[in-house]
Amino acid sequence: MPAPLLETKLYLPRPRDGLVPRPRLSERLDRGAAAKLLLVSAPAGFGKTTLLAEWLGGGPTAPADGRSAGWLSLDRGDNDPVSFWTYLVTALRTVAPEVGASELALLASPQPPPIQLILTTLLNGLGATGSDIVLVLDDYHLIDAHEVHDAMAFLIDHLPPRLHLVIASRADPAVPLARLRARGELVEIRAAELRFTPDEAAAYLNGVMGLALTAQDVAALEERTEGWIAALQLAALSMQGRDDAAGFIAGFAGDDRYIVDYLAEEVLQRQSGPVRDFLLQTSVLGRLNGPLCDVVIGAGGGKAMLEALDRGNLFLVPLDDRRQWYRYHHLFADVLRARLSEESPDLVQGLHRRASGWYAENNEWTEAIRHAMAAEDFERTADLVELAMPATRRDRQESTLRGWLELLPDELLQGRPVLSNGYAGALLATGEVEGVERHLRDAEHWLDRPGAEHGAPEPPETQMVVVDEEEFRRLPAGVAVHRAGLALMQGDPSATVAHAQRALGLLEDDDDLGRGAATALIGLASWASGDLVTAHEAYAKCMASMQRAGHVGDLLGCSIALADIQITQGRLREAMRTYEGALRLTPQQVGSALRGTADMYVGLSALHRERNDLHLARQLLVRSEELGEHNGLPQNRYRWRVAMARIRYAEGDLAGAVDLLDEAERLYVGDFSPNVRPVPALRARAWIVQGRLDDALNWARDQNLSTDGELSYLREYEHVTLARALLARYERDRDERRLDEAAELLERLLVAADGGHRTGSVIEILVLQALTLRMRGDVPAALVSLERALALAEPEGYVRTFVDEGAPMAALLQSAAERRISPEYVGRLLTCFGEPEDSKPATQGLVDPLSQRELEVLRLLGSDLGGPEIAGELIVSLNTVRTHTKNIYAKLGVNNRRAAVRRAQELDLMSRAGRRPSTVVDDE
């Protein structure tokens, strides 16, 4: 969204001079700010916006505590859930910039995760803020989307204590008001309270508007308007300069709508011809500034006219402190537009066309397209959408592009090859396959007329229209790229490669962006097929192309894929260089980092975790989190959870690891990249070590995994996990058949991984083979497999791949040391099995010592944090905290928190627990 429009939507209106103090409402507003929801609900013209602006902006009703306030002015375009929540989060960030950045990235992604999940992470982040925040949603009655209402109900139900929501609306919002009312969590201000009292009406009419009305006149007007503020304001404007105020007051009656129409007509009739024309013709605009008004009305003086209307208090609302942008009071605007349609219906479309032209010249494509649509000028709309397409693709706004194109008639699109191709790309980017083929054929029709090759005969009386000649020139290659993407989504890697190679043949040598996209698709297809050599080569070329094109953000995305491939190939050092090289090309300052920078730190963390540098691995995740709170948020947020889960696993906190993997699964959003390490498979591995073998076996059964099934690279990680489950089942049941099944499966997997040059997989499979042979009692054969694994792993610095296997691997490595197999490397590995002195439980003086994680929980039990805060501190679920607490009570022989802390002090355990672990505050 253009910055001026965003600024006006988030602008907190400033209180005007001469406002009437309303102390009777001040207390109610302050009380509402302490509740979950303050609802200000009344028909149009009751001063809802003005009252809240006074209260929060320093007017006579303003609170004394100076609480932070965010403001969002809604319009009908915000019924799109992504748009609504994007603006709401942005409004919150005006007063709490430390929250919401990662949520904005999720909302901007082509396929956002469920809104409830995004809100959960947002609410957890807001719960950590240190000050009270008031968020005002103005004009909520314009929202009628059920999806927004449902998510709002969830938000309200889970608001943290220091966030208070204010809704201003002409109708009650579709949220559970009755439940909130019953809980005492709702404060309401309605029309009866908003109406001016006789004293307030007198203060406004005589004090603010300068009318010398008698008490009888004021009482009569207040009675006829029933204190309705808009009617009083219109009446005051109409009476200025009149000598017969009493006669005027006696001359009108009727319900609200008639009063408004009558008084608005009175106001309009009393304006000069130029002012009246200006008001009517500019009423088509949602926001106004001088140059825009000049173009729309076809004359100069717009800025001066707006300033004059502002000084005259003629229902003009400033949208910024510089008095550059304004809007009309909604009620007044409704009347103006109705009058315009009645008096000059033939002008309306022309006014919208001129507004569209001004916005287009100022590169505000969204508003330009909206006005073109309002003018029902679909040809112009199509022209503008075509011109806006490069910007929408660059900004990853494919869903917006798709929305525009869906509003255009099909017959018009058939003659617009650039738009047809763009439509296909927008569908693919938002995860939709249906319709892609049809739009690609429409585009190809104009490239290969009459199109018989694709079965697309020429439509009668259809002419080709092209606005962006450069895009049309690139159309053949663009269509080929989208055909490659379609083939990839349909699971046809060979067709993907064929179309991508055709695109490369069509692209000019200096089209680095196009070449990068085509080679990336070749890399993805090869990666999904298990051909990592070709995938590596393609992604290396893609990165070089993106760097030459200056698209560093796309380069970061390519770096994630390339490093993943290198890790599977066992080239950990190259993966490290890939991440570090990408980071050197990006700004590192918080607030200026590119999207995807945080992913580089997550990747580096995983590599340092494999080297057993858990402290540095944590610090890198901290850095990722810092960037993720601003512009460099992760493209794949689930990866952060997986990386932290694996650190927890290495520390022995299996429950915490499983919690994070559960979270990662909920955050996972698929894309074109193959999902070669599914989160459920990672969780199954943790279950096996936890002793939840049946859960792991059920997972394998649900995935239709078997020892004799067809092997593929895409399912290799899952099959290795199945082998682990079979080994664990043998240890539990002592059924030799399970050991045989595991051995046979591992042998087949080893052959496949060797053939695919997947050295990373080979190392893990060899490790499991060695453990399998040890279970058989064949230590010499086990050492043969282990020796090969060590030879492959040592140059790359593998550690956790061995250490995570625990005592059985330590015993095998000890045997390897005795036989002088890789003595220096094996010696280093054996030292990593030792437990740090400060975490050894033997000195605790307990029969059943506390684990390191239980000591951390114990430390926090000695603080004033509650259960949810402790869970947030340790990045685990509340249930996990309760389990640890229950274990602590049992081991200490106590039954409550205070007794646990006292017993721990007696045993000098608090000093052992006092070392604060290096935690990362999670925003979930």
PDB file of N, CA and C in Angstrom, residues 830-836:
ATOM      1  N   LEU A 830      34.114 -38.304  21.894  1.00  0.00           N
ATOM      2  CA  LEU A 830      33.867 -38.903  23.213  1.00  0.00           C
ATOM      3  C   LEU A 830      33.784 -37.842  24.305  1.00  0.00           C
ATOM      4  N   THR A 831      34.536 -36.763  24.163  1.00  0.00           N
ATOM      5  CA  THR A 831      34.455 -35.711  25.193  1.00  0.00           C
ATOM      6  C   THR A 831      33.094 -35.021  25.188  1.00  0.00           C
ATOM      7  N   CYS A 832      32.385 -35.095  24.061  1.00  0.00           N
ATOM      8  CA  CYS A 832      31.080 -34.429  23.963  1.00  0.00           C
ATOM      9  C   CYS A 832      29.970 -35.214  24.643  1.00  0.00           C
ATOM     10  N   PHE A 833      30.240 -36.438  25.040  1.00  0.00           N
ATOM     11  CA  PHE A 833      29.229 -37.215  25.757  1.00  0.00           C
ATOM     12  C   PHE A 833      29.212 -36.871  27.237  1.00  0.00           C
ATOM     13  N   GLY A 834      30.242 -36.165  27.739  1.00  0.00           N
ATOM     14  CA  GLY A 834      30.306 -35.840  29.161  1.00  0.00           C
ATOM     15  C   GLY A 834      29.283 -34.795  29.543  1.00  0.00           C
ATOM     16  N   GLU A 835      28.873 -34.794  30.796  1.00  0.00           N
ATOM     17  CA  GLU A 835      27.893 -33.839  31.303  1.00  0.00           C
ATOM     18  C   GLU A 835      28.624 -32.694  31.992  1.00  0.00           C
ATOM     19  N   PRO A 836      28.241 -31.442  31.764  1.00  0.00           N
ATOM     20  CA  PRO A 836      28.878 -30.321  32.452  1.00  0.00           C
ATOM     21  C   PRO A 836      28.782 -30.474  33.963  1.00  0.00           C
TER      22      PRO A 836
END
